[in-house]
Every structure is written in C-alpha cells, then in structure tokens.
Short mmCIF file of C-alpha atoms in Angstrom, two decimals:
data_model
loop_
_atom_site.label_atom_id
_atom_site.label_comp_id
_atom_site.label_asym_id
_atom_site.label_seq_id
_atom_site.Cartn_x
_atom_site.Cartn_y
_atom_site.Cartn_z
CA GLU A 1 0.00 0.00 0.00
CA ALA A 2 2.82 2.37 0.83
CA GLY A 3 4.43 1.63 -2.52
CA ALA A 4 1.15 2.30 -4.33
CA ARG A 5 0.82 5.67 -2.56
CA VAL A 6 4.36 6.61 -3.51
CA ARG A 7 3.64 5.64 -7.11
CA GLU A 8 0.48 7.76 -7.15
CA LYS A 9 2.39 10.76 -5.83
CA ILE A 10 5.10 10.32 -8.45
CA LEU A 11 2.54 10.02 -11.26
CA ALA A 12 0.67 13.07 -9.94
CA SER A 13 3.89 15.09 -9.93
CA THR A 14 4.68 14.05 -13.52
CA ALA A 15 1.16 15.07 -14.56
CA GLU A 16 1.63 18.46 -12.92
CA ALA A 17 4.83 18.81 -14.93
CA GLY A 18 2.82 18.36 -18.15
CA PHE A 19 3.19 14.60 -18.68
CA LYS A 20 -0.53 13.85 -18.84
CA VAL A 21 -2.84 12.59 -21.58
CA ASN A 22 -4.08 15.49 -23.66
CA ASP A 23 -4.77 13.69 -26.93
CA ILE A 24 -5.27 10.17 -28.30
CA LEU A 25 -4.19 9.75 -31.92
CA VAL A 26 -5.68 6.73 -33.70
CA THR A 27 -4.56 5.54 -37.14
CA GLY A 28 -5.96 2.70 -39.25
CA ARG A 29 -9.52 2.82 -37.90
CA ALA A 30 -12.22 2.29 -40.54
CA GLN A 31 -14.78 -0.18 -39.17
CA ILE A 32 -14.48 0.04 -35.39
CA PRO A 33 -16.84 2.62 -33.82
CA ALA A 34 -14.87 5.38 -32.09
CA GLU A 35 -17.01 5.03 -28.97
CA GLU A 36 -16.16 1.32 -28.61
CA LEU A 37 -12.48 2.01 -29.18
CA LEU A 38 -12.28 4.69 -26.49
CA SER A 39 -14.34 2.60 -24.09
CA ARG A 40 -11.98 -0.35 -24.49
CA LEU A 41 -8.91 1.82 -24.01
CA SER A 42 -10.09 3.22 -20.66
CA ILE A 43 -7.64 6.08 -21.09
CA LYS A 44 -8.96 9.36 -19.75
CA GLN A 45 -7.90 12.86 -20.63
CA ASN A 46 -5.55 14.50 -18.09
CA MET A 47 -4.56 11.17 -16.50
CA PRO A 48 -0.79 10.78 -15.97
CA ILE A 49 0.66 9.56 -19.24
CA PHE A 50 3.12 7.30 -17.41
CA GLY A 51 0.17 5.74 -15.59
CA VAL A 52 -1.28 4.33 -18.83
CA ASN A 53 -0.91 0.54 -18.89
CA ILE A 54 0.11 -0.01 -22.50
CA GLY A 55 -0.03 -3.82 -22.27
CA GLU A 56 -3.54 -3.92 -20.86
CA ALA A 57 -4.77 -1.36 -23.39
CA GLN A 58 -3.39 -3.41 -26.29
CA LYS A 59 -4.91 -6.63 -24.92
CA SER A 60 -8.29 -4.94 -24.54
CA LEU A 61 -8.28 -3.74 -28.15
CA MET A 62 -7.21 -7.17 -29.44
CA ASP A 63 -10.48 -8.52 -28.03
CA ILE A 64 -12.36 -6.50 -30.67
CA PRO A 65 -13.06 -8.88 -33.62
CA TRP A 66 -12.15 -6.23 -36.20
CA VAL A 67 -8.62 -5.81 -34.80
CA ARG A 68 -5.91 -7.89 -36.47
CA ASP A 69 -3.03 -6.10 -34.75
CA VAL A 70 -2.47 -3.00 -32.61
CA ALA A 71 0.47 -1.03 -31.28
CA ILE A 72 0.08 1.62 -28.58
CA SER A 73 2.80 4.04 -27.59
CA ARG A 74 3.38 7.27 -25.68
CA ARG A 75 4.41 10.36 -27.59
CA LEU A 76 5.70 12.60 -24.84
CA PRO A 77 4.74 14.81 -23.25
CA ASP A 78 0.98 14.38 -23.71
CA LYS A 79 -0.11 12.08 -26.53
CA ILE A 80 -1.11 8.40 -26.78
CA VAL A 81 -0.73 6.91 -30.26
CA VAL A 82 -2.87 3.90 -31.26
CA GLU A 83 -1.86 2.21 -34.53
CA LEU A 84 -4.53 -0.23 -35.67
CA THR A 85 -4.48 -2.90 -38.34
CA GLU A 86 -8.08 -3.90 -39.02
CA ARG A 87 -9.29 -7.13 -40.53
CA THR A 88 -10.71 -6.91 -44.05
CA PRO A 89 -14.21 -8.30 -44.67
CA VAL A 90 -14.19 -10.70 -47.63
CA ALA A 91 -17.42 -12.71 -47.48
CA LEU A 92 -20.82 -13.19 -45.93
CA TRP A 93 -21.19 -16.52 -44.13
CA GLN A 94 -24.58 -18.18 -43.76
CA TYR A 95 -24.98 -20.93 -41.20
CA GLN A 96 -27.96 -22.08 -39.15
CA LYS A 97 -30.13 -19.29 -40.56
CA LYS A 98 -27.65 -16.64 -39.41
CA ILE A 99 -25.49 -14.43 -41.63
CA SER A 100 -22.15 -13.00 -40.49
CA VAL A 101 -19.37 -10.97 -42.07
CA ILE A 102 -16.01 -12.80 -42.04
CA ASP A 103 -12.42 -12.12 -43.04
CA ARG A 104 -9.96 -14.37 -44.88
CA ASP A 105 -9.13 -16.20 -41.67
CA GLY A 106 -12.78 -17.05 -41.13
CA VAL A 107 -13.03 -14.70 -38.14
CA VAL A 108 -16.58 -13.41 -37.57
CA LEU A 109 -16.40 -9.61 -37.67
CA THR A 110 -20.02 -8.59 -37.27
CA THR A 111 -23.61 -9.74 -37.70
CA GLU A 112 -24.99 -6.19 -37.91
CA ASN A 113 -25.53 -3.67 -40.73
CA LEU A 114 -25.24 -6.44 -43.32
CA ASP A 115 -26.54 -4.22 -46.15
CA ALA A 116 -23.19 -2.46 -46.10
CA TYR A 117 -21.53 -5.74 -47.14
CA LYS A 118 -24.05 -7.05 -49.68
CA GLN A 119 -21.46 -6.79 -52.44
CA LEU A 120 -19.43 -9.57 -50.80
CA PRO A 121 -19.80 -13.19 -51.95
CA LEU A 122 -22.03 -15.45 -49.85
CA ILE A 123 -20.64 -18.74 -48.55
CA VAL A 124 -22.80 -21.38 -46.87
CA GLY A 125 -21.94 -24.27 -44.56
CA GLY A 126 -20.55 -25.04 -41.13
CA ASP A 127 -16.90 -25.36 -42.19
CA ALA A 128 -17.07 -22.82 -45.04
CA PRO A 129 -15.05 -20.12 -43.18
CA LYS A 130 -12.09 -22.52 -42.85
CA HIS A 131 -11.87 -22.78 -46.64
CA VAL A 132 -12.89 -19.27 -47.71
CA THR A 133 -9.32 -18.14 -48.48
CA GLU A 134 -8.73 -21.08 -50.80
CA LEU A 135 -12.05 -20.47 -52.57
CA LEU A 136 -11.46 -16.74 -53.02
CA ASP A 137 -7.98 -17.34 -54.40
CA LEU A 138 -9.37 -19.83 -56.92
CA LEU A 139 -12.11 -17.42 -58.01
CA ALA A 140 -9.66 -14.52 -58.26
CA ALA A 141 -7.81 -16.53 -60.90
CA GLU A 142 -11.06 -16.98 -62.89
CA PRO A 143 -12.90 -13.61 -62.89
CA VAL A 144 -15.35 -14.90 -65.52
CA VAL A 145 -16.78 -17.19 -62.86
CA ALA A 146 -16.25 -14.86 -59.92
CA SER A 147 -18.22 -12.05 -61.55
CA ARG A 148 -21.27 -14.34 -61.91
CA LEU A 149 -21.17 -15.90 -58.43
CA THR A 150 -24.12 -15.42 -56.09
CA SER A 151 -23.20 -18.03 -53.47
CA ALA A 152 -20.87 -20.93 -52.74
CA VAL A 153 -22.19 -23.85 -50.70
CA ARG A 154 -19.89 -26.22 -48.85
CA ILE A 155 -20.94 -29.84 -49.52
CA GLY A 156 -20.12 -32.60 -47.05
CA GLN A 157 -17.11 -30.68 -45.70
CA ARG A 158 -15.28 -31.77 -48.85
CA ARG A 159 -16.07 -29.53 -51.80
CA TRP A 160 -18.05 -26.53 -53.14
CA ASP A 161 -21.18 -26.02 -55.21
CA LEU A 162 -21.25 -22.65 -56.96
CA HIS A 163 -24.54 -20.91 -57.67
CA LEU A 164 -24.29 -18.36 -60.50
CA GLN A 165 -26.49 -15.37 -61.26
CA SER A 166 -28.32 -17.15 -64.07
CA GLY A 167 -29.41 -19.88 -61.65
CA LEU A 168 -26.77 -22.28 -62.99
CA LEU A 169 -25.34 -24.75 -60.47
CA VAL A 170 -21.66 -25.65 -60.84
CA LYS A 171 -20.48 -28.70 -58.90
CA LEU A 172 -16.76 -28.49 -58.15
CA PRO A 173 -14.58 -31.54 -57.38
CA GLU A 174 -12.72 -32.21 -54.12
CA GLN A 175 -9.31 -32.16 -55.82
CA ASN A 176 -7.74 -30.16 -58.66
CA VAL A 177 -10.35 -27.44 -58.39
CA GLU A 178 -8.25 -24.92 -60.31
CA LEU A 179 -8.11 -27.27 -63.31
CA ALA A 180 -11.86 -27.83 -63.15
CA LEU A 181 -12.54 -24.09 -63.14
CA ARG A 182 -10.19 -23.64 -66.08
CA ARG A 183 -12.16 -26.25 -68.04
CA LEU A 184 -15.37 -24.42 -67.16
CA VAL A 185 -14.01 -21.07 -68.36
CA ALA A 186 -12.66 -22.69 -71.54
CA ALA A 187 -16.13 -24.06 -72.27
CA GLU A 188 -17.59 -20.60 -71.79
CA GLU A 189 -15.01 -19.01 -74.08
CA GLN A 190 -15.51 -21.63 -76.80
CA LYS A 191 -19.24 -22.42 -76.53
CA ASN A 192 -20.88 -19.61 -74.47
CA ILE A 193 -22.03 -22.27 -72.04
CA PHE A 194 -23.28 -19.77 -69.45
CA LYS A 195 -25.88 -18.47 -71.92
CA ARG A 196 -27.34 -21.87 -72.68
CA ALA A 197 -30.47 -23.37 -71.12
CA ILE A 198 -28.55 -25.43 -68.57
CA VAL A 199 -29.54 -26.35 -65.03
CA SER A 200 -26.19 -27.63 -63.79
CA ILE A 201 -22.61 -28.39 -64.76
CA ASP A 202 -20.83 -31.19 -62.91
CA LEU A 203 -17.03 -30.87 -62.90
CA ARG A 204 -16.34 -33.76 -60.54
CA ALA A 205 -15.44 -36.17 -63.36
CA PRO A 206 -11.84 -35.60 -64.51
CA GLU A 207 -11.34 -33.93 -67.90
CA LYS A 208 -15.02 -33.53 -68.79
CA LEU A 209 -18.12 -31.49 -68.04
CA VAL A 210 -21.37 -33.31 -67.26
CA VAL A 211 -24.15 -30.96 -68.29
CA MET A 212 -27.81 -31.11 -67.27
CA PRO A 213 -29.88 -29.13 -69.80
CA ALA A 214 -33.13 -27.60 -68.70
CA ALA A 215 -35.92 -30.22 -69.01
CA ALA A 216 -33.69 -32.55 -71.00
CA PRO A 217 -31.67 -35.76 -70.41
CA GLN A 218 -28.09 -35.58 -69.12
CA THR A 219 -25.40 -35.22 -71.78
CA ASN A 220 -21.61 -35.02 -71.85
CA ILE A 221 -19.54 -32.44 -73.71
#
C-alpha cells in the first residue's frame, strides 16, 4: 500500500509537470466505432501519461473482432498513439439461418448492418469459413466465374457447389479445383455455355463437363 501511494504521488507530480494525456491519436480505424475504441482503451484525458498501462490497453483492443493487430505508444509529453491494423471483410457466411461478415481467416467480424456488405460473396456451410481463403484465391484466378457468383455452398465438408447469377449450379470436385474451373471457363469461351439453357454443370469427373440441360436428359460435352 505504501508503494502504491508513492507511485500515485510520483505520477501526480509528472502530470503536474505536463506529462498527462491530452490527446489520443488513432490511425488505421475504418470499421471500429470510435465510442467502442475509447471505451476499451479506458484512457482518460488528463490522466498521468506514465500511468497508462500499455499492455492492458493493447490486450483490450485485441479482443475487438475487427482488430488484427495494434500497437500503442506514448508520444511525450501528452499524446497516446494507437496504430490499428483492421481485418478486411471478404465474405458473408450463412450458417444455421444466421449471416455474419467474415475475413480471410474465417473470423466473424459482425452480424450487424449487413446491407453495407451485400457486395461480398455469400458462402454457406458449417466449415465454409475454414476454406474461404482457398475459394477466393481460386475465383480470383477466374474472374469470368467470380463475376457471376451469387453463393458458394460447402458440400459434405469436402467440396463446393457454386450458384451463379443465371441460376446455374456448378459442382466443383474435391481435388484439382483450379483445373476444373479452367475447363469451365474454356467451355464458356468456346461455346458460351453460361448463356445456354442449362440447369447444372458437374465438374467432378476428370477432364469432362457433365451438363444437365433444362428439361432434357443428361449429356456429356
């Protein structure tokens, strides 16, 4: 107790000398509400700047889902600097009738204000967040498919079904997905397959597309 009183007196004297919090400078904030950030920091104006527990403040901010990394420092005599690295939303995740915004690591960022993220692709399934990075990388290599995607559904924790804007269902294989997508894009480039009256395209068979025409028997191409 005596040591704590001595510490308080020392901190008070440093504050009187001008070493007290006058400003909090935050960089990198885009998604986190300012009110939540300041509440988590628990740093008050005019408190002794040497009394700020940097470690606890950083730990508190890391508990915010949007925060990927944070560094907090003192800029003497009177400023606290908070350098944030926020997570980037990449997809909407639907599971058990609930939709969340996730990042590439599958971390749930928010379940609120979803209209602001409606441009993101929708993935569906319990283990879908674990595989979202792989899926997005595959689609980035094939923008012809990515630009038509409305949702991607995880099937049996093994593979994806893609639902395109036209209503077309594309069944991807478990292995060699990049090669299957390349075959799909080649078929579109050569035969305009996306504009045909087709219900589904099955890419699970190696080196061929199994096509289900609308109201017609199954055929191979």
